[in-house]
Short mmCIF file of C-alpha atoms in Angstrom, two decimals:
data_model
loop_
_atom_site.label_atom_id
_atom_site.label_comp_id
_atom_site.label_asym_id
_atom_site.label_seq_id
_atom_site.Cartn_x
_atom_site.Cartn_y
_atom_site.Cartn_z
CA MET A 22 -100.29 13.83 -31.11
CA ASN A 23 -103.54 13.24 -29.26
CA SER A 24 -104.22 16.59 -29.92
CA PHE A 25 -105.21 16.01 -33.46
CA ASP A 26 -108.24 14.58 -34.96
CA ILE A 27 -108.41 13.91 -38.90
CA VAL A 28 -111.60 13.83 -40.73
CA ARG A 29 -112.46 13.25 -44.26
CA TYR A 30 -114.50 15.85 -45.57
CA THR A 31 -118.26 15.16 -46.35
CA PRO A 32 -120.90 17.79 -48.02
CA ALA A 33 -122.49 18.18 -44.89
CA GLN A 34 -119.38 20.46 -43.83
CA LEU A 35 -119.63 22.58 -46.94
CA SER A 36 -120.34 25.53 -44.71
CA GLU A 37 -117.27 25.04 -42.24
CA TRP A 38 -115.00 24.35 -44.95
CA ASN A 39 -115.67 27.47 -47.10
CA THR A 40 -115.91 29.64 -43.91
CA PHE A 41 -112.14 28.38 -43.15
CA VAL A 42 -111.07 28.86 -46.81
CA SER A 43 -112.48 32.49 -46.67
CA LYS A 44 -109.94 33.29 -44.00
CA SER A 45 -106.88 31.31 -44.61
CA LYS A 46 -103.70 32.85 -45.28
CA ASN A 47 -102.72 30.91 -48.19
CA ALA A 48 -106.00 29.67 -50.04
CA THR A 49 -107.64 31.10 -53.10
CA PHE A 50 -111.23 31.00 -54.24
CA LEU A 51 -110.17 27.87 -56.01
CA PHE A 52 -110.65 25.88 -52.81
CA ASP A 53 -114.07 27.36 -52.29
CA ARG A 54 -116.32 24.08 -52.60
CA ARG A 55 -118.46 26.13 -55.36
CA TYR A 56 -115.33 25.86 -57.39
CA MET A 57 -114.03 22.66 -56.20
CA ASP A 58 -116.92 20.45 -56.68
CA TYR A 59 -117.88 21.54 -60.30
CA HIS A 60 -115.79 18.33 -61.44
CA ALA A 61 -116.83 16.10 -58.36
CA ASP A 62 -117.85 13.42 -60.63
CA ARG A 63 -114.20 12.93 -62.11
CA PHE A 64 -112.50 12.50 -58.70
CA GLU A 65 -112.79 10.50 -55.72
CA ASP A 66 -112.72 13.38 -53.07
CA TYR A 67 -110.32 12.65 -50.20
CA SER A 68 -110.14 16.02 -48.62
CA LEU A 69 -109.17 16.14 -45.08
CA MET A 70 -110.06 18.34 -42.25
CA VAL A 71 -107.46 18.80 -39.47
CA TYR A 72 -108.72 19.59 -36.13
CA TYR A 73 -106.25 20.63 -33.20
CA LYS A 74 -107.76 20.70 -29.83
CA SER A 75 -110.96 20.53 -31.03
CA GLU A 76 -111.02 23.44 -33.44
CA LEU A 77 -110.61 23.35 -37.20
CA TYR A 78 -106.83 24.15 -37.82
CA ALA A 79 -106.22 23.28 -41.51
CA LEU A 80 -107.89 21.60 -44.62
CA LEU A 81 -106.02 19.39 -47.35
CA PRO A 82 -107.91 19.48 -50.51
CA ALA A 83 -107.15 16.01 -51.99
CA ASN A 84 -108.43 13.09 -54.19
CA ARG A 85 -107.64 9.54 -54.18
CA VAL A 86 -106.66 7.20 -56.68
CA ALA A 87 -106.15 3.52 -55.48
CA ASP A 88 -103.34 3.73 -52.77
CA THR A 89 -102.28 7.31 -53.80
CA LEU A 90 -103.31 10.44 -52.15
CA TYR A 91 -103.05 13.66 -54.49
CA SER A 92 -103.45 17.03 -53.17
CA HIS A 93 -105.92 17.72 -55.80
CA GLN A 94 -105.62 16.73 -59.14
CA GLY A 95 -108.45 18.97 -60.26
CA LEU A 96 -106.53 22.04 -59.39
CA THR A 97 -103.50 23.99 -60.21
CA TYR A 98 -102.00 23.84 -57.01
CA GLY A 99 -102.88 22.58 -53.39
CA GLY A 100 -101.32 21.87 -50.25
CA LEU A 101 -102.35 22.49 -46.85
CA LEU A 102 -104.57 25.36 -46.07
CA MET A 103 -103.63 27.46 -42.86
CA THR A 104 -104.78 30.37 -41.16
CA SER A 105 -102.32 33.27 -39.68
CA ASP A 106 -102.58 31.29 -36.41
CA SER A 107 -100.70 28.03 -37.89
CA LYS A 108 -97.41 27.72 -36.70
CA THR A 109 -94.31 25.83 -37.63
CA ALA A 110 -94.02 23.20 -34.68
CA VAL A 111 -98.10 22.55 -34.82
CA VAL A 112 -98.18 22.02 -38.44
CA ARG A 113 -95.13 19.71 -38.14
CA ASP A 114 -96.98 17.74 -35.75
CA ALA A 115 -100.21 17.90 -37.94
CA PHE A 116 -98.43 16.25 -40.75
CA VAL A 117 -97.39 13.44 -38.50
CA ALA A 118 -101.06 12.90 -37.57
CA VAL A 119 -102.39 13.09 -41.11
CA ASN A 120 -99.72 10.53 -42.22
CA ASN A 121 -100.67 8.06 -39.38
CA PHE A 122 -104.50 8.87 -40.59
CA LEU A 123 -103.41 8.05 -44.31
CA ARG A 124 -101.66 4.71 -43.45
CA GLN A 125 -104.71 3.65 -41.40
CA GLU A 126 -106.76 4.41 -44.61
CA GLY A 127 -104.41 2.19 -46.67
CA ILE A 128 -102.79 5.19 -48.76
CA CYS A 129 -99.19 4.18 -49.22
CA ARG A 130 -97.95 7.22 -51.32
CA VAL A 131 -98.80 11.16 -51.28
CA ILE A 132 -98.51 13.47 -54.31
CA TYR A 133 -98.50 17.05 -52.95
CA LYS A 134 -98.63 20.27 -54.62
CA PRO A 135 -98.03 23.23 -52.61
CA ILE A 136 -99.58 26.67 -52.89
CA PRO A 137 -97.11 29.00 -54.83
CA TRP A 138 -95.94 31.98 -52.33
CA ILE A 139 -97.06 34.65 -54.63
CA TYR A 140 -100.91 33.39 -53.61
CA ALA A 141 -100.43 33.69 -50.08
CA SER A 142 -101.36 36.81 -47.79
CA LEU A 143 -98.92 35.97 -45.25
CA PRO A 144 -95.78 33.86 -45.18
CA SER A 145 -97.05 30.08 -45.34
CA GLU A 146 -94.40 27.79 -46.04
CA GLU A 147 -94.89 25.64 -42.57
CA ASP A 148 -95.79 22.89 -44.76
CA LEU A 149 -92.45 22.93 -46.84
CA PHE A 150 -90.66 22.29 -43.61
CA ALA A 151 -92.80 19.30 -42.54
CA LEU A 152 -92.59 17.76 -46.19
CA ASN A 153 -88.72 17.64 -45.45
CA ASN A 154 -88.51 17.11 -41.74
CA VAL A 155 -91.38 14.74 -41.16
CA CYS A 156 -92.07 13.40 -44.86
CA LYS A 157 -88.72 13.12 -46.34
CA ALA A 158 -90.53 14.13 -49.59
CA GLN A 159 -88.44 14.69 -52.72
CA VAL A 160 -89.39 17.04 -55.35
CA SER A 161 -90.82 14.99 -58.19
CA SER A 162 -91.32 17.78 -60.69
CA ARG A 163 -90.90 21.50 -61.26
CA ASP A 164 -92.98 23.54 -63.49
CA VAL A 165 -91.84 27.06 -64.09
CA ALA A 166 -94.08 30.01 -64.13
CA THR A 167 -93.61 33.64 -65.50
CA VAL A 168 -94.69 36.16 -63.20
CA VAL A 169 -94.55 40.02 -63.42
CA MET A 170 -93.93 41.85 -59.92
CA LEU A 171 -96.28 44.95 -60.49
CA SER A 172 -94.66 47.08 -58.21
CA HIS A 173 -91.13 46.63 -60.12
CA ARG A 174 -92.20 46.21 -63.51
CA LEU A 175 -89.28 45.24 -65.95
CA PRO A 176 -89.47 47.05 -69.39
CA LEU A 177 -91.21 45.27 -72.29
CA SER A 178 -88.74 43.56 -74.95
CA GLU A 179 -88.17 45.55 -78.13
CA LEU A 180 -89.93 42.76 -80.22
CA ARG A 181 -93.14 43.16 -77.67
CA ARG A 182 -93.02 46.91 -77.99
CA ARG A 183 -92.98 46.63 -81.88
CA CYS A 184 -95.95 44.33 -81.56
CA VAL A 185 -97.92 46.83 -79.40
CA LYS A 186 -97.43 49.40 -81.88
CA LYS A 187 -98.45 47.16 -84.49
CA ALA A 188 -101.79 46.44 -83.10
CA TRP A 189 -102.45 50.14 -82.28
CA LYS A 190 -102.03 50.74 -85.97
CA ALA A 191 -104.34 47.72 -87.02
CA GLY A 192 -107.09 49.23 -84.80
CA VAL A 193 -107.15 46.29 -82.27
CA GLU A 194 -109.60 47.19 -79.15
CA ILE A 195 -109.35 45.74 -75.63
CA ARG A 196 -112.55 45.06 -73.90
CA GLU A 197 -113.95 42.98 -70.79
CA ALA A 198 -116.54 40.31 -72.51
CA GLN A 199 -119.18 38.97 -69.82
CA ASP A 200 -120.30 35.81 -72.34
CA CYS A 201 -117.35 33.24 -72.52
CA SER A 202 -118.87 32.05 -75.73
CA VAL A 203 -117.63 34.97 -77.69
CA PHE A 204 -113.77 33.58 -76.87
CA TRP A 205 -114.24 29.43 -76.31
CA PRO A 206 -114.72 28.68 -80.05
CA LEU A 207 -111.39 30.47 -80.76
CA LEU A 208 -109.79 28.89 -77.89
CA GLU A 209 -110.91 25.27 -78.72
CA THR A 210 -110.14 25.89 -82.40
CA ASN A 211 -106.65 27.04 -81.81
CA LEU A 212 -105.69 24.53 -78.90
CA LYS A 213 -106.90 21.56 -81.49
CA ARG A 214 -104.88 22.71 -84.18
CA ARG A 215 -101.57 23.69 -82.57
CA TYR A 216 -101.60 21.46 -79.83
CA ASN A 217 -104.18 18.65 -80.58
CA ALA A 218 -105.51 19.53 -77.23
CA ARG A 219 -108.82 21.11 -75.42
CA PRO A 220 -109.38 23.41 -72.66
CA VAL A 221 -109.71 21.74 -69.25
CA HIS A 222 -113.18 23.51 -68.78
CA SER A 223 -116.01 22.91 -71.30
CA LEU A 224 -117.74 26.25 -72.17
CA GLU A 225 -120.76 25.20 -70.03
CA GLU A 226 -118.33 24.52 -67.09
CA ILE A 227 -116.60 27.71 -67.29
CA THR A 228 -119.86 29.83 -67.53
CA LEU A 229 -120.96 28.01 -64.39
CA LEU A 230 -117.80 29.06 -62.38
CA LYS A 231 -117.97 32.47 -63.85
CA SER A 232 -121.63 32.89 -62.84
CA ARG A 233 -120.51 31.53 -59.27
CA PHE A 234 -117.20 33.83 -59.03
CA PRO A 235 -118.08 36.88 -61.34
CA GLN A 236 -115.40 39.29 -59.63
CA GLN A 237 -112.76 36.24 -59.72
CA ILE A 238 -112.89 35.08 -62.94
CA ARG A 239 -113.11 37.61 -65.92
CA LEU A 240 -112.53 37.40 -69.59
CA PHE A 241 -110.59 40.14 -71.65
CA VAL A 242 -110.44 39.91 -75.48
CA ALA A 243 -108.96 41.82 -78.27
CA CYS A 244 -111.31 42.73 -81.19
CA LYS A 245 -110.83 43.99 -84.60
CA ASP A 246 -113.60 45.43 -86.91
CA GLY A 247 -115.99 43.99 -84.21
CA HIS A 248 -114.52 40.24 -84.24
CA VAL A 249 -112.68 38.78 -81.53
CA ILE A 250 -109.15 37.86 -82.49
CA GLY A 251 -107.53 37.01 -79.29
CA GLY A 252 -108.27 37.11 -75.46
CA THR A 253 -107.27 35.68 -71.95
CA LEU A 254 -109.37 34.44 -69.07
CA LEU A 255 -108.06 35.48 -65.79
CA TYR A 256 -108.28 34.11 -62.32
CA ILE A 257 -108.19 37.03 -59.84
CA CYS A 258 -107.01 36.23 -56.30
CA ALA A 259 -106.39 38.69 -53.36
CA ARG A 260 -103.05 39.92 -54.81
CA THR A 261 -102.22 37.99 -57.69
CA ILE A 262 -103.65 37.47 -61.10
CA LYS A 263 -103.32 34.48 -62.96
CA THR A 264 -103.79 33.84 -66.94
CA GLN A 265 -106.04 30.41 -67.16
CA TYR A 266 -106.21 30.58 -70.74
CA ILE A 267 -104.54 32.65 -73.59
CA SER A 268 -105.12 32.37 -77.15
CA ALA A 269 -105.22 34.27 -80.58
CA ASN A 270 -106.33 33.11 -83.81
CA GLU A 271 -104.17 33.60 -87.07
CA GLU A 272 -105.04 37.34 -87.47
CA GLY A 273 -104.55 38.05 -83.77
CA ARG A 274 -100.94 36.85 -83.98
CA ARG A 275 -100.34 38.53 -87.13
CA VAL A 276 -101.32 42.11 -85.89
CA GLY A 277 -100.05 41.78 -82.30
CA ALA A 278 -103.26 41.45 -80.45
CA LEU A 279 -101.99 39.69 -77.32
CA ASP A 280 -99.26 42.08 -76.84
CA LEU A 281 -101.58 45.14 -76.65
CA LEU A 282 -103.89 42.93 -74.60
CA PHE A 283 -101.56 42.01 -71.92
CA THR A 284 -99.77 45.60 -71.91
CA THR A 285 -103.17 47.12 -71.15
CA LEU A 286 -104.01 44.59 -68.35
CA LEU A 287 -100.56 44.90 -66.65
CA ASP A 288 -101.21 48.87 -66.56
CA LYS A 289 -104.76 48.22 -65.11
CA CYS A 290 -103.72 45.76 -62.33
CA SER A 291 -100.74 48.21 -61.58
CA GLU A 292 -103.20 51.05 -61.06
CA ASN A 293 -105.53 48.67 -59.17
CA GLY A 294 -102.82 47.79 -56.48
CA MET A 295 -102.28 44.06 -57.42
CA GLU A 296 -98.94 42.70 -56.74
CA TYR A 297 -98.25 39.85 -59.09
CA PHE A 298 -99.29 38.80 -62.76
CA ASP A 299 -98.86 35.15 -63.34
CA PHE A 300 -98.45 34.13 -66.90
CA GLY A 301 -98.71 30.51 -66.15
CA THR A 302 -96.36 27.67 -66.72
CA SER A 303 -94.53 27.02 -69.88
CA ASN A 304 -93.51 23.39 -69.64
CA ARG A 305 -94.17 20.79 -72.10
CA PRO A 306 -96.74 18.40 -70.92
CA GLU A 307 -95.10 15.39 -72.60
CA ASN A 308 -91.74 15.63 -70.65
CA ASP A 309 -91.66 18.80 -68.41
CA ASP A 310 -89.05 20.23 -70.50
CA LEU A 311 -89.11 23.74 -71.17
CA ASN A 312 -91.36 25.63 -74.06
CA ASP A 313 -88.59 28.04 -75.00
CA SER A 314 -90.80 29.96 -77.56
CA LEU A 315 -93.75 30.40 -75.00
CA ILE A 316 -91.69 31.37 -72.07
CA PHE A 317 -89.45 33.63 -74.59
CA GLN A 318 -93.01 35.46 -75.42
CA LYS A 319 -93.94 35.79 -71.67
CA GLU A 320 -90.65 36.99 -70.48
CA GLY A 321 -90.76 39.83 -73.16
CA PHE A 322 -93.47 41.38 -70.78
CA GLY A 323 -91.07 41.44 -67.89
CA GLY A 324 -92.14 38.34 -66.43
CA ARG A 325 -89.51 35.92 -64.22
CA ALA A 326 -89.77 32.83 -62.87
CA VAL A 327 -91.67 31.24 -59.97
CA CYS A 328 -91.69 27.73 -59.53
CA TYR A 329 -94.72 25.25 -59.15
CA ASP A 330 -93.37 22.09 -57.51
CA THR A 331 -94.71 18.77 -56.77
CA TYR A 332 -93.31 16.55 -53.89
CA GLU A 333 -93.74 12.84 -53.46
CA TYR A 334 -93.19 10.81 -50.29
CA SER A 335 -94.16 7.29 -49.39
CA LEU A 336 -95.97 6.08 -46.11
#
């Protein structure tokens, strides 16, 4: 264990952190500090840098609340970021070193969200072995995402096909939009009316992030008679596309705007050689139960389940 040094991240290490993220086998642009730090005022950052034999070996994006460490609450997924050089025995020992460090820091509990396998460029579940073998962690929650394997697309359901035809007949057009302000009011209104909720990102925040990551954060909208009636904001990673937001107004739902939007996007993503299209999770936030109507719509595009797990363990 003496071969490890565990260090808390500070802004002085931004370049070293981002360089490691860029070559990690399981990181996405969400772990770039230019993304992570947009909401730094909301969390007590407690990210860790794991050095092995004096070389940076792994990163753990995290925040702290009282005596609990979270792998980061401001991100959809987290977990240990590793490179192609990471091997199971060393990662196992790294968890021992990290846990010893956390005990010394007064941490009593860890909430850990591993990165779903569809976002990794290489097999990278060394941390899952360590969670069981070292930490004796338990799955505390399991969200289910709906994912289309683009190289093996299942046919659209009959309902989705009918809605696509309806959208074509109604004259719906699909295009990319650079300005999120054409979509955000629709999104905010729809979330407020249907779920009494609001987007995680404000318009100002998503505009800032999109300016920093213009190739990774892209907005596609469905228009009718020159007006935006639906859209989706996509997060584009190395081989996987994720829908960060999906919304349509009443007219968009009536004419099947999202059906045409997503069949168009699935076709384009397949042509561009992407591997997975992640429609996101369909759990009810109040009790983690399945939102049957929501997942029914997503599965109609040929998507099937990939789990987003959360683990918990005590120190």
